[in-house]
Each structure stands twice: as C-alpha cells, then as structure tokens.
mmCIF file of C-alpha atoms and ligand atoms in Angstrom:
data_model
loop_
_atom_site.group_PDB
_atom_site.id
_atom_site.type_symbol
_atom_site.label_atom_id
_atom_site.label_comp_id
_atom_site.label_asym_id
_atom_site.label_seq_id
_atom_site.Cartn_x
_atom_site.Cartn_y
_atom_site.Cartn_z
ATOM 1 C CA UNK A 244 12.121 -4.386 13.627
ATOM 2 C CA UNK A 245 13.125 -4.208 9.945
ATOM 3 C CA UNK A 246 11.974 -7.779 9.317
ATOM 4 C CA UNK A 247 8.569 -7.154 10.894
ATOM 5 C CA UNK A 248 8.076 -4.127 8.616
ATOM 6 C CA UNK A 249 8.941 -6.237 5.587
ATOM 7 C CA UNK A 250 6.380 -8.870 6.568
ATOM 8 C CA UNK A 251 3.660 -6.214 6.811
ATOM 9 C CA UNK A 252 4.262 -4.848 3.305
ATOM 10 C CA UNK A 253 1.211 -4.655 1.073
ATOM 11 C CA UNK A 254 3.232 -4.380 -2.116
ATOM 12 C CA UNK A 255 2.556 -6.931 -4.843
ATOM 13 C CA UNK A 256 5.543 -7.840 -6.971
ATOM 14 C CA UNK A 257 4.613 -8.465 -10.605
ATOM 15 C CA UNK A 258 7.317 -10.249 -12.576
ATOM 16 C CA UNK A 259 7.345 -10.176 -16.362
ATOM 17 C CA UNK A 260 9.555 -11.668 -19.013
ATOM 18 C CA UNK A 261 10.462 -9.466 -21.974
ATOM 19 C CA UNK A 262 9.377 -5.974 -22.878
ATOM 20 C CA UNK A 263 6.049 -7.034 -24.417
ATOM 21 C CA UNK A 264 4.872 -8.565 -21.120
ATOM 22 C CA UNK A 265 6.269 -5.602 -19.174
ATOM 23 C CA UNK A 266 4.145 -3.203 -21.246
ATOM 24 C CA UNK A 267 1.087 -5.492 -21.242
ATOM 25 C CA UNK A 268 0.739 -4.910 -17.484
ATOM 26 C CA UNK A 269 0.024 -1.193 -17.901
ATOM 27 C CA UNK A 270 -3.710 -1.488 -18.614
ATOM 28 C CA UNK A 271 -4.169 -3.865 -15.675
ATOM 29 C CA UNK A 272 -1.975 -2.201 -13.062
ATOM 30 C CA UNK A 273 -1.926 1.537 -13.784
ATOM 31 C CA UNK A 274 -4.949 3.568 -12.663
ATOM 32 C CA UNK A 275 -5.960 7.243 -12.992
ATOM 33 C CA UNK A 276 -4.821 8.257 -9.475
ATOM 34 C CA UNK A 277 -1.454 6.537 -9.669
ATOM 35 C CA UNK A 278 1.866 8.320 -9.358
ATOM 36 C CA UNK A 279 4.306 6.093 -11.218
ATOM 37 C CA UNK A 280 8.090 5.817 -11.208
ATOM 38 C CA UNK A 281 9.848 3.979 -14.017
ATOM 39 C CA UNK A 282 13.410 2.902 -13.202
ATOM 40 C CA UNK A 283 15.417 2.174 -16.345
ATOM 41 C CA UNK A 284 13.358 4.106 -18.887
ATOM 42 C CA UNK A 285 16.035 4.379 -21.606
ATOM 43 C CA UNK A 286 14.429 6.720 -24.209
ATOM 44 C CA UNK A 287 11.081 6.737 -22.448
ATOM 45 C CA UNK A 288 9.122 4.392 -24.716
ATOM 46 C CA UNK A 289 7.317 2.627 -21.851
ATOM 47 C CA UNK A 290 7.069 5.791 -19.733
ATOM 48 C CA UNK A 291 5.065 7.378 -22.546
ATOM 49 C CA UNK A 292 2.762 4.353 -22.712
ATOM 50 C CA UNK A 293 2.158 4.599 -18.950
ATOM 51 C CA UNK A 294 1.465 8.359 -18.973
ATOM 52 C CA UNK A 295 -2.143 8.376 -20.328
ATOM 53 C CA UNK A 296 -3.249 5.896 -17.661
ATOM 54 C CA UNK A 297 -2.036 7.725 -14.537
ATOM 55 C CA UNK A 298 -1.992 11.079 -12.738
ATOM 56 C CA UNK A 299 1.775 11.489 -13.001
ATOM 57 C CA UNK A 300 4.790 9.515 -14.186
ATOM 58 C CA UNK A 301 8.536 10.080 -13.876
ATOM 59 C CA UNK A 302 10.879 8.141 -16.144
ATOM 60 C CA UNK A 303 14.402 7.632 -14.804
ATOM 61 C CA UNK A 304 17.623 6.099 -16.034
ATOM 62 C CA UNK A 305 21.252 5.815 -14.971
ATOM 63 C CA UNK A 306 22.373 7.183 -18.325
ATOM 64 C CA UNK A 307 22.317 10.945 -18.813
ATOM 65 C CA UNK A 308 22.462 10.377 -22.590
ATOM 66 C CA UNK A 309 19.251 8.318 -22.407
ATOM 67 C CA UNK A 310 17.546 10.965 -20.291
ATOM 68 C CA UNK A 311 18.581 13.740 -22.697
ATOM 69 C CA UNK A 312 17.173 11.767 -25.614
ATOM 70 C CA UNK A 313 13.957 10.899 -23.700
ATOM 71 C CA UNK A 314 13.423 14.589 -22.857
ATOM 72 C CA UNK A 315 13.991 15.523 -26.505
ATOM 73 C CA UNK A 316 11.565 12.898 -27.807
ATOM 74 C CA UNK A 317 8.882 13.426 -25.162
ATOM 75 C CA UNK A 318 9.086 16.990 -23.817
ATOM 76 C CA UNK A 319 5.707 16.700 -22.033
ATOM 77 C CA UNK A 320 7.007 13.935 -19.697
ATOM 78 C CA UNK A 321 9.340 14.320 -16.715
ATOM 79 C CA UNK A 322 12.626 12.402 -16.989
ATOM 80 C CA UNK A 323 15.412 12.354 -14.395
ATOM 81 C CA UNK A 324 18.786 10.669 -13.947
ATOM 82 C CA UNK A 325 18.615 7.966 -11.257
ATOM 83 C CA UNK A 326 20.793 5.005 -10.356
ATOM 84 C CA UNK A 327 18.342 2.302 -9.274
ATOM 85 C CA UNK A 328 20.449 1.627 -6.177
ATOM 86 C CA UNK A 329 20.452 5.284 -5.101
ATOM 87 C CA UNK A 330 17.340 5.427 -2.925
ATOM 88 C CA UNK A 331 18.253 8.830 -1.555
ATOM 89 C CA UNK A 332 17.846 10.415 -5.001
ATOM 90 C CA UNK A 333 14.616 8.482 -5.622
ATOM 91 C CA UNK A 334 13.280 9.875 -2.315
ATOM 92 C CA UNK A 335 14.393 13.397 -3.271
ATOM 93 C CA UNK A 336 11.667 13.423 -5.965
ATOM 94 C CA UNK A 337 9.346 13.795 -2.961
ATOM 95 C CA UNK A 338 6.560 11.689 -4.448
ATOM 96 C CA UNK A 339 4.398 8.922 -3.032
ATOM 97 C CA UNK A 340 4.809 6.438 -5.832
ATOM 98 C CA UNK A 341 1.866 4.048 -5.915
ATOM 99 C CA UNK A 342 3.290 1.955 -8.762
ATOM 100 C CA UNK A 343 6.938 1.401 -9.661
ATOM 101 C CA UNK A 344 8.094 -0.047 -12.972
ATOM 102 C CA UNK A 345 11.601 -1.540 -13.070
ATOM 103 C CA UNK A 346 13.446 -2.394 -16.296
ATOM 104 C CA UNK A 347 17.133 -2.204 -15.479
ATOM 105 C CA UNK A 348 19.531 -3.945 -17.868
ATOM 106 C CA UNK A 349 21.150 -7.044 -16.450
ATOM 107 C CA UNK A 350 18.276 -8.032 -14.140
ATOM 108 C CA UNK A 351 16.894 -10.796 -16.341
ATOM 109 C CA UNK A 352 19.630 -13.425 -16.209
ATOM 110 C CA UNK A 353 19.536 -16.303 -13.731
ATOM 111 C CA UNK A 354 22.510 -14.924 -11.800
ATOM 112 C CA UNK A 355 20.770 -11.618 -11.163
ATOM 113 C CA UNK A 356 17.922 -13.050 -9.090
ATOM 114 C CA UNK A 357 19.335 -11.883 -5.753
ATOM 115 C CA UNK A 358 19.980 -8.386 -7.137
ATOM 116 C CA UNK A 359 16.355 -8.119 -8.299
ATOM 117 C CA UNK A 360 15.008 -9.260 -4.951
ATOM 118 C CA UNK A 361 17.337 -6.858 -3.119
ATOM 119 C CA UNK A 362 16.132 -3.980 -5.291
ATOM 120 C CA UNK A 363 12.455 -4.803 -4.710
ATOM 121 C CA UNK A 364 13.060 -5.076 -0.978
ATOM 122 C CA UNK A 365 14.739 -1.643 -1.009
ATOM 123 C CA UNK A 366 11.867 0.159 -2.749
ATOM 124 C CA UNK A 367 8.866 -1.623 -1.205
ATOM 125 C CA UNK A 368 9.319 -0.510 2.437
ATOM 126 C CA UNK A 369 10.332 3.038 1.529
ATOM 127 C CA UNK A 370 7.532 3.905 -0.913
ATOM 128 C CA UNK A 371 5.002 1.255 0.081
ATOM 129 C CA UNK A 372 3.616 1.124 -3.480
ATOM 130 C CA UNK A 373 0.638 -1.090 -4.313
ATOM 131 C CA UNK A 374 2.755 -2.864 -6.901
ATOM 132 C CA UNK A 375 6.243 -3.042 -8.319
ATOM 133 C CA UNK A 376 6.242 -4.358 -11.863
ATOM 134 C CA UNK A 377 9.632 -5.685 -12.869
ATOM 135 C CA UNK A 378 11.021 -7.022 -16.116
ATOM 136 C CA UNK A 379 13.027 -10.035 -15.001
ATOM 137 C CA UNK A 380 12.771 -13.490 -16.498
ATOM 138 C CA UNK A 381 14.787 -14.806 -13.540
ATOM 139 C CA UNK A 382 12.256 -13.492 -11.009
ATOM 140 C CA UNK A 383 9.289 -14.692 -13.076
ATOM 141 C CA UNK A 384 10.743 -18.185 -13.275
ATOM 142 C CA UNK A 385 11.419 -18.190 -9.533
ATOM 143 C CA UNK A 386 7.964 -16.784 -8.681
ATOM 144 C CA UNK A 387 6.138 -19.426 -10.694
ATOM 145 C CA UNK A 388 7.871 -22.092 -8.586
ATOM 146 C CA UNK A 389 7.049 -20.503 -5.236
ATOM 147 C CA UNK A 390 4.086 -21.429 -3.059
ATOM 148 C CA UNK A 391 3.388 -19.553 0.172
ATOM 149 C CA UNK A 392 2.517 -22.169 2.778
ATOM 150 C CA UNK A 393 -0.655 -21.271 4.698
ATOM 151 C CA UNK A 394 -0.073 -22.086 8.333
ATOM 152 C CA UNK A 395 -2.434 -24.662 9.813
ATOM 153 C CA UNK A 396 -3.759 -24.265 13.394
ATOM 154 C CA UNK A 397 -2.932 -27.377 15.411
ATOM 155 C CA UNK A 398 -4.756 -28.440 18.582
ATOM 156 C CA UNK A 399 -2.582 -28.018 21.691
ATOM 157 C CA UNK A 400 -2.810 -30.982 24.125
HETATM 158 C C1 LIG B 1444 16.177 -2.375 -21.535
HETATM 159 S S1 LIG B 1444 16.578 -0.716 -21.203
HETATM 160 C C2 LIG B 1444 15.048 -0.032 -20.671
HETATM 161 C C3 LIG B 1444 13.974 0.027 -21.743
HETATM 162 C C4 LIG B 1444 12.758 0.827 -21.336
HETATM 163 N N1 LIG B 1444 12.252 0.460 -20.037
HETATM 164 C C5 LIG B 1444 11.655 0.624 -22.346
HETATM 165 O O1 LIG B 1444 10.675 -0.068 -22.034
HETATM 166 O O2 LIG B 1444 11.780 1.162 -23.445
HETATM 167 C C6 LIG B 1444 17.440 -0.852 -19.695
HETATM 168 C C7 LIG B 1444 17.903 0.483 -19.148
HETATM 169 O O3 LIG B 1444 18.429 0.271 -17.845
HETATM 170 C C8 LIG B 1444 19.354 1.323 -17.620
HETATM 171 N N2 LIG B 1444 20.157 0.990 -16.434
HETATM 172 C C9 LIG B 1444 21.202 0.113 -16.310
HETATM 173 N N3 LIG B 1444 21.641 0.098 -15.042
HETATM 174 C C10 LIG B 1444 20.864 0.973 -14.338
HETATM 175 C C11 LIG B 1444 20.829 1.396 -12.974
HETATM 176 N N4 LIG B 1444 21.692 0.920 -12.056
HETATM 177 N N5 LIG B 1444 19.902 2.308 -12.608
HETATM 178 C C12 LIG B 1444 19.022 2.805 -13.513
HETATM 179 N N6 LIG B 1444 19.012 2.452 -14.815
HETATM 180 C C13 LIG B 1444 19.921 1.545 -15.228
HETATM 181 C C14 LIG B 1444 20.143 1.390 -18.919
HETATM 182 O O4 LIG B 1444 20.770 2.657 -19.055
HETATM 183 C C15 LIG B 1444 19.017 1.137 -19.954
HETATM 184 O O5 LIG B 1444 18.560 2.348 -20.502
#
C-alpha cells in the first residue's frame, strides 16, 4: 500500500531558512560516498560547494538559461534541466541519490507549505535518500512546531 511505504521511509527531511542555512548543512549532511541531486541550482553556486564533499553531484534547474550559465561557470560539474515536479526526468538520470538538496523559488512562503510537503513525498519514496535538505522557511516553521507522539502500550483488561 502506498501509505505503508511512506511510513517505512528512512529519509530525514532537513528544513532550512535562507540560503546561508541551506549551505551550512553541507558539512554535516554530505559525505564522501554520497551521490547528490540539487533541484533548483540556478547558476550552480551551492552545487559547487557540495561537490568537494561527495562522490558525485548533479545540479538541476527548470531554467535552461540558468543551466547554460552554470555549465559555463563550472564546466567540471554536471548540470541538467529539470522541472522539480517531473520525476520521470529525475529518474532518467539513473542515479541512486543518497542526498537531495531542494531550493526551488516560491517554496518559502507560508502558502507553499503543502507544495513543499508534496514535493518531499514525491522524491522520498522513489529515491529513498538518507536526507532531503530543503530551503523553506514555511517548512522549518512548521517542523519546529511538530512533535511525533510516541505511542504508549496500554494494559488490555
Ligand atoms: C533561489 S534560486 C536557487 C539558488 C541556488 N540553489 C543557490 O544556492 O545558488 C531558485 C531556483 O529555482 C528554480 N526553479 C523555479 N521553479 C522550479 C521548478 N519547478 N523546478 C526546478 N527549478 C525551479 C529557478 O529557476 C531558480 O533558479
């Protein structure tokens, strides 16, 4: 059942607010064996920061202009056009991404919370990454208010 699969996910969702926090996570979350996907790389500034810490990284963006510029600026890194919501293309890269970075414009505002959660729930079951690190103030605010209730065993009469 789809829901059962979702409950068994091992993916940790790391929510950050602002680009400084988003980049701060790299030294904690990216490791030498990681294959990393960045969704919403613009000109590749964060992708390049991730690269020295992992085995492989692909920077992606919806905008072909951004990807052209990223390739020009950083010819040693792989950049591809990808719409975040186009999972089929993400899967066509044929990689087992162990970490996914998400910085898609418009995902920070309060009204975008459901879109962010939908996006995370699309990528987590398909790639089963250890972590998805997302730049979204809305998700960070929501996450800091959430507590997962630990079920208590009750005695049956
Ligand atoms: C804030 S910029 C990313 C900055 C970059 N991550 C960095 O750290 O330098 C947001 C990017 O999201 C891209 N974007 C917007 N909608 C997208 C979508 N549906 N799929 C992929 N990228 C998208 C925009 O083209 C833009 O380049």
